[in-house]
Every structure is written in C-alpha cells, then in structure tokens.
Coordinates of C-alpha atoms in Angstrom, one line a residue:
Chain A
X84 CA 101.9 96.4 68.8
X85 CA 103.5 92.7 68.9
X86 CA 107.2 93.1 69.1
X87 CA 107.8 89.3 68.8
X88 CA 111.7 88.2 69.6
X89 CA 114.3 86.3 67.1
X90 CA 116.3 84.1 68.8
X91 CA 118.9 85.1 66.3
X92 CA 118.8 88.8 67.5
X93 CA 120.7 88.4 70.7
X94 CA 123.5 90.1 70.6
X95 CA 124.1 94.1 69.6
X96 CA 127.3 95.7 69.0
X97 CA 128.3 93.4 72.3
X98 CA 125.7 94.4 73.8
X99 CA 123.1 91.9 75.3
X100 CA 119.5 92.6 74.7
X101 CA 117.2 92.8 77.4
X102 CA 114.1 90.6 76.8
X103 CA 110.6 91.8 78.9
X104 CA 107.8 90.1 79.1
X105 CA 104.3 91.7 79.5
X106 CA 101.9 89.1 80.6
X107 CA 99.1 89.7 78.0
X108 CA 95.9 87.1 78.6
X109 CA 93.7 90.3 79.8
X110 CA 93.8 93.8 80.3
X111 CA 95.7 97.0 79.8
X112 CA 98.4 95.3 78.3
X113 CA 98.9 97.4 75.1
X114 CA 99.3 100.5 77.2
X115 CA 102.5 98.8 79.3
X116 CA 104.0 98.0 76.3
X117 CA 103.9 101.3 75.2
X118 CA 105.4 102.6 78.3
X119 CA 108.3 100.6 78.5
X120 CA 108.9 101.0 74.2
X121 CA 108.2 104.3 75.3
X122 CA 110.7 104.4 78.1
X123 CA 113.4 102.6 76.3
X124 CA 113.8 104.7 73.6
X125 CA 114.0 107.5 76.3
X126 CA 116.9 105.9 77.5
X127 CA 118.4 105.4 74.3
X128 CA 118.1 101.5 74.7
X129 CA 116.8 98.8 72.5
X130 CA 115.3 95.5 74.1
X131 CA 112.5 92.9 73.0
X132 CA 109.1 93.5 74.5
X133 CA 107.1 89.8 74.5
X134 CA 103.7 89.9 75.0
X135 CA 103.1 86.3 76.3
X136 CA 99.6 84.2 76.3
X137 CA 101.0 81.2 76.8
X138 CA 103.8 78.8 78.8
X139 CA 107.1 79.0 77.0
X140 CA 107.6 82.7 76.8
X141 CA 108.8 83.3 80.9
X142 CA 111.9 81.3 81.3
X143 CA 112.6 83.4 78.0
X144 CA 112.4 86.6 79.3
X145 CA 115.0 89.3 81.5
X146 CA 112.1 91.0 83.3
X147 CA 108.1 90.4 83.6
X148 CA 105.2 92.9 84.1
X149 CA 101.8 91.9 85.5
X150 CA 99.3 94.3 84.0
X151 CA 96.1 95.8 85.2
X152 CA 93.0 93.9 84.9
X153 CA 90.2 91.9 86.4
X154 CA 92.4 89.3 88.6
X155 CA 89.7 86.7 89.2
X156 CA 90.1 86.2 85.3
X157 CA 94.0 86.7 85.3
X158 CA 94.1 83.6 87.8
X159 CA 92.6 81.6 86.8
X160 CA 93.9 81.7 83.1
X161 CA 97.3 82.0 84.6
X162 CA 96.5 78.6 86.0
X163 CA 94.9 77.2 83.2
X164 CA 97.8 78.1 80.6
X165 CA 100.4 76.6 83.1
X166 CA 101.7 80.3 83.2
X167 CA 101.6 80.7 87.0
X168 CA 104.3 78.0 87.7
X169 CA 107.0 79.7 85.6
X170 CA 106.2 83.5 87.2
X171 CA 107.2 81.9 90.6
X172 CA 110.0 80.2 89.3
X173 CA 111.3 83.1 87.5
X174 CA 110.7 85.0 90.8
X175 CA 112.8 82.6 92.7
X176 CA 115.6 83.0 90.5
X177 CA 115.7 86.8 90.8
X178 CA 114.2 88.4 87.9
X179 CA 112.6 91.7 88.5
X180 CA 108.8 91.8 88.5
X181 CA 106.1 95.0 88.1
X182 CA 102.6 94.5 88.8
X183 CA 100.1 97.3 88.7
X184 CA 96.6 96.7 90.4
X185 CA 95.6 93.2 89.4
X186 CA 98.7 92.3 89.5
X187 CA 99.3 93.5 93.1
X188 CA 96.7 91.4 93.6
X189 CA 98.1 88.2 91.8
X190 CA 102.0 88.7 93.9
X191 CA 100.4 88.6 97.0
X192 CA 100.4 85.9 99.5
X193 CA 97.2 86.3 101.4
X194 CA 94.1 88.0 100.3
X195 CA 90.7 89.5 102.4
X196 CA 87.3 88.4 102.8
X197 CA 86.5 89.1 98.7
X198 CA 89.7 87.6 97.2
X199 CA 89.2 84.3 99.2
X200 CA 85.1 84.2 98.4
X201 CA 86.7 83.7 94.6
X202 CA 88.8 81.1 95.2
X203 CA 91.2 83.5 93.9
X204 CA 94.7 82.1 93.1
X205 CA 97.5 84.4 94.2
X206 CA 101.4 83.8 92.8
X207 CA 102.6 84.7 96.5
X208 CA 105.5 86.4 95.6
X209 CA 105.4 89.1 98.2
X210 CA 104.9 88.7 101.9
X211 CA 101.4 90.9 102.2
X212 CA 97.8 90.3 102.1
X213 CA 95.6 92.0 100.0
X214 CA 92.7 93.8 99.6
X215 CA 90.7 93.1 96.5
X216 CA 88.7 96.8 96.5
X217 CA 90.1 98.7 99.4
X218 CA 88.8 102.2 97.9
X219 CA 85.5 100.7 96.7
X220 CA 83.7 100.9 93.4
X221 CA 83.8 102.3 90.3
X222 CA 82.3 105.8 91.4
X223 CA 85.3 106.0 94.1
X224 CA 88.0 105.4 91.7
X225 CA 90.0 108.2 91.8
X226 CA 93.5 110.0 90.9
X227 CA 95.7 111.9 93.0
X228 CA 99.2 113.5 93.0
X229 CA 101.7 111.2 95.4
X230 CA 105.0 111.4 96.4
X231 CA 107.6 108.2 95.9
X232 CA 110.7 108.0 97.9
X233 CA 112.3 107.2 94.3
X234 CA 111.1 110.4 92.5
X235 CA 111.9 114.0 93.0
X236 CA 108.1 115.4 92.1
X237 CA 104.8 114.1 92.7
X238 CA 103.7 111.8 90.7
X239 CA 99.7 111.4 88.9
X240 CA 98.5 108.2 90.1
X241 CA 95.2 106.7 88.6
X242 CA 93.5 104.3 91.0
X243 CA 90.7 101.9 89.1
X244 CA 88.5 99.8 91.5
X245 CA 92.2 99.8 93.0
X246 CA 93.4 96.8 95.6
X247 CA 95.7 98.0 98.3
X248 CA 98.4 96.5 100.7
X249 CA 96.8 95.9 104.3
X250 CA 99.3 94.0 105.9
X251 CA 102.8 93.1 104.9
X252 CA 106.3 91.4 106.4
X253 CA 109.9 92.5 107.4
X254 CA 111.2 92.1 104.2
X255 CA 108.1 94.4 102.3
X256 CA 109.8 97.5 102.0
X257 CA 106.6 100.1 101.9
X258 CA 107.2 102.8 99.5
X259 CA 103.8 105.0 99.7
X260 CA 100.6 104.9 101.6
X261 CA 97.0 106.2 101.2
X262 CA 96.0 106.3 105.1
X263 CA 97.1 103.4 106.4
X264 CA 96.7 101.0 103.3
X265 CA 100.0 100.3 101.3
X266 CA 99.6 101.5 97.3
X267 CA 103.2 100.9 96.5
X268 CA 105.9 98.7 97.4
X269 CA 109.1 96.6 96.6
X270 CA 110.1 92.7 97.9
X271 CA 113.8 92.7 96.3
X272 CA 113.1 92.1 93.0
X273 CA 109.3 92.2 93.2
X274 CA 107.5 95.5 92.7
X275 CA 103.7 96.4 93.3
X276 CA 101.6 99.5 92.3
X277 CA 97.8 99.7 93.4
X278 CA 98.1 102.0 90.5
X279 CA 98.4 102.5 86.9
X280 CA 101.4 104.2 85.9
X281 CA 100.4 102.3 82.6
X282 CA 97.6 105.1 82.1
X283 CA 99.6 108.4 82.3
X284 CA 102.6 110.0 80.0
X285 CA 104.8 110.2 82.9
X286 CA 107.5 107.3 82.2
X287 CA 109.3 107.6 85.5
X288 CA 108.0 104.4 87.1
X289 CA 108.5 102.3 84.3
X290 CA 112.3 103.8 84.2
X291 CA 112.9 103.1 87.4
X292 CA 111.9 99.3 87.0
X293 CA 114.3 99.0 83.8
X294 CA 116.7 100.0 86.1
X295 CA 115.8 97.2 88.9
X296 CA 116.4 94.9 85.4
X297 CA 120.0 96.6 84.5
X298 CA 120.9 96.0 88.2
X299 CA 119.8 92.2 88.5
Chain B
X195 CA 98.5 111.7 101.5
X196 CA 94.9 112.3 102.5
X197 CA 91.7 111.1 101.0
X198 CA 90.3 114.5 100.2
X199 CA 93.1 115.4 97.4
X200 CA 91.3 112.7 95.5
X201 CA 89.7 113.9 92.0
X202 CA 87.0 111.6 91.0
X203 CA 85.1 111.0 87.6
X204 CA 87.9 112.4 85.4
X205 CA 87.9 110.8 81.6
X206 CA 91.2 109.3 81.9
X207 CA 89.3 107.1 85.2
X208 CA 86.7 106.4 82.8
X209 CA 87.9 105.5 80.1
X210 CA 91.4 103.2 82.3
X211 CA 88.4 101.6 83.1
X212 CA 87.3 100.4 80.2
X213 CA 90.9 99.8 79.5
X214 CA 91.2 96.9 82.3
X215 CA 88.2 95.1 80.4
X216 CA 90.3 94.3 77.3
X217 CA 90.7 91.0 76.3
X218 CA 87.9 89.9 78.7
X219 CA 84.5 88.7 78.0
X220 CA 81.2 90.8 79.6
X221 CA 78.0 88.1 80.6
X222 CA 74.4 89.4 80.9
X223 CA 73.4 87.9 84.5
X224 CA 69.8 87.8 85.6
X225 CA 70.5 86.8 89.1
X226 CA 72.9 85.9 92.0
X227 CA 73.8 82.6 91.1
X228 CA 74.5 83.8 87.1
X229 CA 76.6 86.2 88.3
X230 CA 78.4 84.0 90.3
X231 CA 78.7 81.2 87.5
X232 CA 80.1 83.9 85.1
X233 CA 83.0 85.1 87.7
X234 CA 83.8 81.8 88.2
X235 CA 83.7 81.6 84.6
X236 CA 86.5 84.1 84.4
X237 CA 84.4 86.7 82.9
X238 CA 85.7 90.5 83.2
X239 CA 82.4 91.6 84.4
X240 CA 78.8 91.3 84.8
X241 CA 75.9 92.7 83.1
X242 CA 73.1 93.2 85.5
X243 CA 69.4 93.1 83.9
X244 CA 65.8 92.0 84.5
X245 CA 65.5 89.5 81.8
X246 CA 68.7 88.3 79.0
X247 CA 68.0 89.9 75.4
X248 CA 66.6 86.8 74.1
X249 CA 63.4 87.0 76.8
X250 CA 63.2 90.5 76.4
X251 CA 62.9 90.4 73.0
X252 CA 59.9 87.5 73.0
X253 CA 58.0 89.4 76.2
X254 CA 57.9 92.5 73.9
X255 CA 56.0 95.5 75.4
X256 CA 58.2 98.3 77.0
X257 CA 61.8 97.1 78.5
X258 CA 63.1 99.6 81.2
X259 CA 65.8 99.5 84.0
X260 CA 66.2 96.4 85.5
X261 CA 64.5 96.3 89.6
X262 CA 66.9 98.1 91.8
X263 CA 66.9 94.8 94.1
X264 CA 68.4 92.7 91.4
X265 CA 70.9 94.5 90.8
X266 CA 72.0 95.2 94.5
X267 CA 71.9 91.6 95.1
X268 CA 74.2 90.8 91.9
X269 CA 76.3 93.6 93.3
X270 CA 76.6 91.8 96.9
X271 CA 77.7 88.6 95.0
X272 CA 80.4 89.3 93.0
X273 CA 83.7 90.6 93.1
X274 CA 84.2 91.9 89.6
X275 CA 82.6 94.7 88.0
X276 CA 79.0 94.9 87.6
X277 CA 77.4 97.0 84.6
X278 CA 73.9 98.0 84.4
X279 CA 71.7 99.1 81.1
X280 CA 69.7 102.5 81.4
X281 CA 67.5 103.0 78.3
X282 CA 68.4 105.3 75.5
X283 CA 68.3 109.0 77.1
X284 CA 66.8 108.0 80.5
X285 CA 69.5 109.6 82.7
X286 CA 67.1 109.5 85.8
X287 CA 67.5 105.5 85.2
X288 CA 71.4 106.2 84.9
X289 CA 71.7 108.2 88.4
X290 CA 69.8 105.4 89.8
X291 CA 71.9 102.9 88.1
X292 CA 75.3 105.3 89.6
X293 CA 73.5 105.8 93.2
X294 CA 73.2 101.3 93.7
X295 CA 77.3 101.6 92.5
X296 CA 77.1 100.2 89.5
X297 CA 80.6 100.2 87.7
X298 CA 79.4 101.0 84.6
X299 CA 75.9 102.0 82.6
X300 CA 75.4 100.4 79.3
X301 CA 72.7 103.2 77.8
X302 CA 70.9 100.5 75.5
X303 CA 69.2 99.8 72.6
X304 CA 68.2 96.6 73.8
X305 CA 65.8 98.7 76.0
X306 CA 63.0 100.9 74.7
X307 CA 64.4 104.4 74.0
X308 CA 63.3 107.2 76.2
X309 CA 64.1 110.0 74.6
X310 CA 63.8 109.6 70.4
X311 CA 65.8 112.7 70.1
X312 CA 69.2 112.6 72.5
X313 CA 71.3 110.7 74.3
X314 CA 72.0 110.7 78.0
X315 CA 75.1 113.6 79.0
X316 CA 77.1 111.0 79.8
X317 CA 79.9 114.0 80.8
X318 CA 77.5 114.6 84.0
X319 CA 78.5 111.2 85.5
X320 CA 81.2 110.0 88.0
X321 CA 80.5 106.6 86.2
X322 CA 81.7 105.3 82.9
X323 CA 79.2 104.4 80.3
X324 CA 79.7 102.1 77.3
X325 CA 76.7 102.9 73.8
X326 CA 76.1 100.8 71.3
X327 CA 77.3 101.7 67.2
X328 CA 77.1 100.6 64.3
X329 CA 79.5 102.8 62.2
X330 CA 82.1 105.5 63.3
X331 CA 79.7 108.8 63.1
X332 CA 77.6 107.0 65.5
X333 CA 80.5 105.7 67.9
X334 CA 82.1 109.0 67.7
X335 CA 78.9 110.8 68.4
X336 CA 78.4 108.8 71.5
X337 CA 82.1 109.1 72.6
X338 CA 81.6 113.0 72.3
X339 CA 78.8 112.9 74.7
X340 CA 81.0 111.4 77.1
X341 CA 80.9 107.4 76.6
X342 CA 84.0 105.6 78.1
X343 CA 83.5 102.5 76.2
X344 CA 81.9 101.8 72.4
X345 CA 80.6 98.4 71.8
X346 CA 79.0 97.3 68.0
X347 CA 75.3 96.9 68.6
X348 CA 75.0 93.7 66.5
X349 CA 71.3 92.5 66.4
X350 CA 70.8 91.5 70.9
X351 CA 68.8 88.3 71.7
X352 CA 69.3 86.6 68.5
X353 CA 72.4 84.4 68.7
X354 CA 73.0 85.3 65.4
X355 CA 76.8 87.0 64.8
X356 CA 76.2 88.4 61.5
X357 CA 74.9 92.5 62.6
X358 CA 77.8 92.5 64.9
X359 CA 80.3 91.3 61.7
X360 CA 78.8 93.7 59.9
X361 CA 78.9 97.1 62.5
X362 CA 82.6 96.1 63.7
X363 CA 83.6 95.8 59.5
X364 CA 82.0 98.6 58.9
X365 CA 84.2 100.5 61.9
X366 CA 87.1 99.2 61.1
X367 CA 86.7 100.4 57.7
X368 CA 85.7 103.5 57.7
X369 CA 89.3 103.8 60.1
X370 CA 91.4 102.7 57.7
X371 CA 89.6 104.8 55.2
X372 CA 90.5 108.0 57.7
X373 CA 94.6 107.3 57.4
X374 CA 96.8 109.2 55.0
X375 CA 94.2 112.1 54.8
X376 CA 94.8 115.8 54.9
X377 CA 93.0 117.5 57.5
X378 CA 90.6 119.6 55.0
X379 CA 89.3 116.0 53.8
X380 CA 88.5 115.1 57.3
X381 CA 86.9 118.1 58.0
X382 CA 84.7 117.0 55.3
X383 CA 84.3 112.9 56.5
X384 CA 83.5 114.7 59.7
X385 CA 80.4 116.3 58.3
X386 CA 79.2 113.4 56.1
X387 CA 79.5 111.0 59.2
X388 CA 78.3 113.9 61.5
X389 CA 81.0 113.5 64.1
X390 CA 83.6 116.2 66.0
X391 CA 86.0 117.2 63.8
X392 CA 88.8 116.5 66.8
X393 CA 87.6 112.8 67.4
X394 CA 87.8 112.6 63.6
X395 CA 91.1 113.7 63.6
X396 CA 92.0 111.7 66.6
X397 CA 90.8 108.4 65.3
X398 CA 92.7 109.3 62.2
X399 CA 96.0 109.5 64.1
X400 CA 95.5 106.2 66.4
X401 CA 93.8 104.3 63.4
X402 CA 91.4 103.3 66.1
X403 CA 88.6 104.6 68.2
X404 CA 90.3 106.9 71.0
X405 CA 88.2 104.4 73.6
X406 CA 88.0 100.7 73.9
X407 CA 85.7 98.5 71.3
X408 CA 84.0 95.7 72.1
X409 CA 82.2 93.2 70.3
X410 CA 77.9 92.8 71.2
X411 CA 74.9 91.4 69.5
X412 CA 74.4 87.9 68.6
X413 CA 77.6 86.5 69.9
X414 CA 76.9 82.5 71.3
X415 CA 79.9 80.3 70.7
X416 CA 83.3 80.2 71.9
X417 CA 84.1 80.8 67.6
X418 CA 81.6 83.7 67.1
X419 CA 84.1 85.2 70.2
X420 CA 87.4 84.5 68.4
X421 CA 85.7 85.7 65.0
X422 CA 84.9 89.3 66.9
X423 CA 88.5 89.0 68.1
X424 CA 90.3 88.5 64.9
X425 CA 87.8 91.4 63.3
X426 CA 89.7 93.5 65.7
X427 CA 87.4 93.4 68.9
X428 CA 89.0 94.5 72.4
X429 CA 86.9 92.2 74.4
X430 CA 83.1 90.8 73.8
X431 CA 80.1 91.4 75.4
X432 CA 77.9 88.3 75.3
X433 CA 74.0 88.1 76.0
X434 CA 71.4 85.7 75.8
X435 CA 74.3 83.2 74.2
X436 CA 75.5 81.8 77.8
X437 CA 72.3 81.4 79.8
X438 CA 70.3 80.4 77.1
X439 CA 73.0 77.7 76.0
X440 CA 72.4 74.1 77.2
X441 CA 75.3 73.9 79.4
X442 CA 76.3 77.6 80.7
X443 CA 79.2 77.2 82.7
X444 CA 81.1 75.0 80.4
X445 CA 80.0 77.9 77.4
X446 CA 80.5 80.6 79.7
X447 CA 84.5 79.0 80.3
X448 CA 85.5 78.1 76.8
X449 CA 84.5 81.9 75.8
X450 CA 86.6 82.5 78.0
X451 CA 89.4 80.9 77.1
X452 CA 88.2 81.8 73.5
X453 CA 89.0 85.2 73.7
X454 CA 92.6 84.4 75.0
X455 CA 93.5 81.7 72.2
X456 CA 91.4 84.0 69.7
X457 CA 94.1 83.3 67.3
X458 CA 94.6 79.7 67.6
X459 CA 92.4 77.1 65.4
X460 CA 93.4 74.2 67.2
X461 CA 93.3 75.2 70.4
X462 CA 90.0 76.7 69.3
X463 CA 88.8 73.5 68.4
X464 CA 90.1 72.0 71.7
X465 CA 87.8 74.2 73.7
X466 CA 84.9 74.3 71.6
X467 CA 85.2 70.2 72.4
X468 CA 81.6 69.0 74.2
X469 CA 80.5 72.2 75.8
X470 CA 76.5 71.5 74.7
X471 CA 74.6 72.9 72.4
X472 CA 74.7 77.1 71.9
X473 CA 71.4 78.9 72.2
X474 CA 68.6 78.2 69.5
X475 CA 68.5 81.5 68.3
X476 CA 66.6 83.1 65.1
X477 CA 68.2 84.8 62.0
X478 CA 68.2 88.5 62.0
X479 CA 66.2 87.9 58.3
X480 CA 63.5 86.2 60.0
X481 CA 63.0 89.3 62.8
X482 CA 60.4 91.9 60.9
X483 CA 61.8 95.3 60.7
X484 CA 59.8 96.8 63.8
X485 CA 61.2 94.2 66.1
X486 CA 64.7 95.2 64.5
X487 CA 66.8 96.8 67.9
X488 CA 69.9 98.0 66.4
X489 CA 68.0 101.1 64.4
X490 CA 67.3 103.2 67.8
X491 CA 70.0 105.5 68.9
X492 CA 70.4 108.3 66.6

C-alpha cells in the first residue's frame, strides 16, 4: 500500500497535512505503514504516508520511521542511496524519528564487538552504544508483556533477534529495561524500540509518536 | 521485567521473522568466507549448506543436512541470520539444525526427501521454517503445518528463472482468482486445491498468502531478481547464481541493490553494468524428468 504524496494536496480545510516517511529499502515496512494509516484514522486525522527508496523524499517529509530489518543491509543501502546524509540532517533540524530494532541499531552512535566486525554504519543520532543481538538468536526471540511510563497497561512486545541499549548518555532518557539492557528510549525528538510495535494490533506506540510529530 | 515472563516460539515470532527478511535477498554459502562476502554484500541472510544446488545437483546420489561443523562455523562468522536446509520430513535433521541455532530451517526439495508421505510438524519448533511451493494448495498446505515463510520452488541449481516465473504466476493467480468469492465457493477451491478452508479464506481476505513469499530456483542476475520482484516477490532467495558467477561479490551487490531499485530500468541497467558473467547454467528442458527437483513435496 503506496500512498504516494501530491505536492498540490497540501492544504485541508486550513489544515496542514502531516507528511511521514517510512524508510522502505528493506524490511517490515508494509506493516508500519499500516500502523500509522491505522493509527491516523483512529485519531480521526489524515496525513501522507511516503514510503521512500531513494534521496529526495526526507527533506520532504514531517516525521521519519526506521523499520525493522537486517541493519547490516539497511546501512549500507542507506549509504549507497545517499539516504543517510538527509536522516541526520532531518534529525538536526528537529523532526521526530521512530526506529524499531534495526533501526535502534542504525540511531545509535557506538555499536559492540558484532556491529563493528561489519563495518556497520550507524546514523548516530542518539548518544548510546548498541548491541547487535543482546537476547541471542532466532530460538531466543521472544515476547513479553512490559510496562511504558507513557501507557497505562502493559503492553505486547515482540523481540526478533532483538538489539538492545547497553550504555547510553545524560541526555538518553531510558523508558523500559529488560535486566539491565535498555529496549526503549527517547533523545528529544529521537525514539528507539528494540521492539516491534509494527507486529501487534495495539496502535498505542505509534499514537504516541504522532503526537511527538503534533508537538514538534 | 524478568527474563522468565518471556514466551518463546509463538507464530507471530515466527512468522515477524520472516517479516524483517522482506525486500532482502537470501545467498546459499558453502563456507566462512561466502558467508562473509554475502553480508558484506548486504544480503538479509545466509543459507548454510554442504555444497550450492548447482554441485549438488551434478554430484547426484543422496543430498542430506549439511556437516554440523559448517554450519557452526558460518554461524561464528556472520552477524545476520543464518538458515539451514533439512530434507523433506527429516525432523531429526531439523532439531539438529534448531539445537547449532540456526535462525531458520529451509525443509528442502533440493535435498533428497525423507519421508515420501509427510512433511516435517513444523508447529513442534521454537524455529521458523520456510517450504518450497509451487501453487497455493501446496503453499497453504505447508503454512498449515506450521511454515513461517513460503518461497516458489523454481527448478534449484539451474540458473534458469523460468520454474520460479511460472510457480510465483501460478500463486499469484490462483489469489486473485480467490477475491470476490462467497464463502460456499471457497469451501469448494479449498477442496480442489486441498488446503484448510480458514487459510483459504484468509488468503481470500489479504489477497496474499497470510506469510511472507519469496522468490527461489534459478534466479542468477541482478534482472532475474527485479523480474521476481515485479511478479510480486517479497524478497529472493538466490543459489548456485552468486558463487557460481564469475565475479561473486560484485553479483552478490548489484542483487542487492536489484531488489531495492526492482522497479527502475535504468537504474537496473546501471547496476547490471560490468559485474562478470552469471553462472553457466542448463535449461530446465534439457534436465530429464528424474533429475527434475521441484516434483518432491506433496
């Protein structure tokens, strides 16, 4: 499901459109679009959801998400389709940004043993080192039930081969933990899930990041 | 939050992880340094085995599980996921497959059947598994017994795209056939295709296979990639076509970046620019009927 933008389409009853991006050169990126559709019309909002492969798109867009997916292959195509510079420039200049697993990965600044064995390249949005597959395999993939200071009930989170948060700075505000490894957190207008809340019905992650974009 | 509240195993792990494959390319690697080419390659995962289709196919004789050793050292090298293939109803192979921490089994034709009557219970396993079709009865068949993943089965080891056309044509058709159908009329596609009734009716609703679809057999240039793609692929497996291509890694990249610009003749033609020649290969006609791979499975 492409909902492709008209530039002519800017403007509803006065009211401005958002535009989100969904960075789309690999993985689950159908399912985040359907989320945030999902989650829009929950809200009783209309915005333009981009699914971008190529440079161009960012500058255009209100709010990016960094899907789930294999992130030695979301680098290094982010690289090669010169999509990496324009994330980070859109990140200096404030827009809000969601990345779930891989894209955990991608925002961080510094990465373990594994991710530097890859030559892995990392946007460095968010002051926090990484690790590439902190629960293991496949076979220990697991879900679980966790709380979220933002939510009032616990909420079904779906860890795949997941990364996690090992070490982060002042400015990293933590916002759940698996033992002592970080699974979800916020960097002002950067936001990081070792999860997929992609994968499950429950729309209440994806509503709290369209608000983060209403507020910026 | 403690560790033992964790469920493990459940379908919606198996098949999210499927899901995180899309748009990505899966290489067969016979060793350490394979592997490592195709992650630097950008490849989604590796596919462990003893020998690529192609060999297999010319060694003939009985093709089982790849050695345990191989695997484990592949495992070791990479940081992506690492598949490995159990044959056809050999579920011993699979748990051994599950116990080295393989990501995901690939129960495969391209191996020599174990069991001519069932498939492996694929429900009994923390791990995902991924089976070959070549129409929807058989994809939903396989997806009933628990597979996380479908991929066509194409004809393996022959560089030649035309079985894997054909099977993901043939899906994608019978789909579109399924929409705008009362639920009595499905009932009766269900029993003519010998599939569950509910997966019937699910595919029907989604107007795609409830689980990820990849593209296999035959695939060997960064076109035959983008030709899966545009048939409606989710990602593409490919064999024999990088190792057995004169220059692997630069074949191995521009699939790639095939998959990703799938749409996109020019750039297309851009990539497909001086990357050597693509395996040799040998038409599907040529191959006589008992060498055939794509019949076993049932």
């Amino acid at each position: 499901m492409n909902k492709s933008f008209k530039l002519e389409d800017g403007n509803f009853s006065g009211e401005i459109r958002m535009r989100i991006g969904v960075i789309a050169i690999q993985g689950d990126v159908s399912e985040h679009v359907h989320a945030v559709d999902n989650a829009l019309s929950e809200l009783g909002e209309s915005s333009d959801i981009v699914e971008i492969k190529h440079s161009g798109i960012v500058p255009e867009c209100d709010a990016l998400i960094l899907p789930g997916g294999e992130s030695t292959t979301l680098g290094r195509l982010l690289l090669k389709e010169g999509i990496s510079e324009e994330i980070k420039q859109a990140a200096s200049a404030g827009i809000p940004i969601m990345g779930t697993c891989a894209g955990l990965i991608l925002l961080a600044q510094r990465g373990d043993v594994q991710v530097a064995k890859t030559h892995q390249h990392l946007l460095g949005l968010m002051d926090t080192k990484v690790n590439r597959n902190a629960f293991g395999r496949q076979r220990e993939s697991f879900e679980t039930y966790m709380e979220l200071p933002f939510l009032d009930s616990p909420y079904r989170a779906v860890f795949i081969r997941a990364p996690a948060i090992v070490d982060a700075g002042p400015d990293v505000e933590v916002l759940s933990k698996i033992d002592d490894k970080i699974v979800a957190a916020r960097q002002s207008n950067i936001l990081a899930f070792a999860f997929h809340p992609e994968l499950t019905d429950d729309l209440r992650i994806h509503r709290y990041f369209l608000n983060m974009i209403r507020e910026y | 939050m403690k560790l033992e509240d964790l469920r493990h195993g459940t379908e919606l792990i198996k098949r999210g992880f499927a899901k995180m494959q899309k748009g990505g390319v899966i290489m067969d690697v016979t060793n350490a340094d394979q592997a490592r080419i195709a992650e630097d390659a950008g490849a989604v995962a590796v596919m462990a085995l003893q020998a690529v289709p192609a060999d297999i196919r010319k060694a003939g004789g009985v093709a089982r599980m790849a050695d345990p050793a191989i695997i484990a050292e592949i495992i070791d090298t990479v940081t992506i996921p690492v598949m490995g293939k159990a044959r056809i109803g050999h579920f011993v192979e699979a748990e051994i497959l599950e116990a080295l921490g393989v990501d995901m089994v690939d129960e495969s034709e391209v191996l020599t059947p174990a069991d001519n009557k069932y498939h492996i219970d694929k429900t009994k396993f923390t791990v995902p598994f991924v089976c070959g079709a070549r129409n929807l009865g058989e994809a939903l068949r396989r997806i009933n017994e628990g597979a996380a993943m479908i991929r066509t089965k194409g004809e393996a080891g022959t560089g030649d795209v035309s079985e894997a056309v054909k099977h993901m044509k043939k899906i994608m058709g019978e789909i579109r056939e399924l929409a705008g159908k009362e639920k009595e009329e499905l009932m009766m596609v269900a029993r003519e295709i010998e599939a569950p009734i509910e997966l019937v009716m699910e595919t029907a609703e989604m107007q795609r296979l409830p689980v990820v679809n990849f593209a296999a057999g035959g695939i060997a240039t960064p076109a035959d990639a983008a030709l899966m793609m545009r048939l409606g692929s989710d990602g593409v497996f490919v064999g024999s076509g990088i190792f057995k291509a004169e220059k692997p890694e630069q074949m191995a990249s521009a699939i790639v970046e095939a998959v990703n610009n799938y749409d996109n003749p020019e750039i297309l033609a851009e990539i497909s620019k001086g990357i050597g020649a693509g395996m040799k290969g040998q038409s599907v006609d040529s191959i006589p009927d008992e060498q055939i791979l794509q019949t076993r499975g049932w």
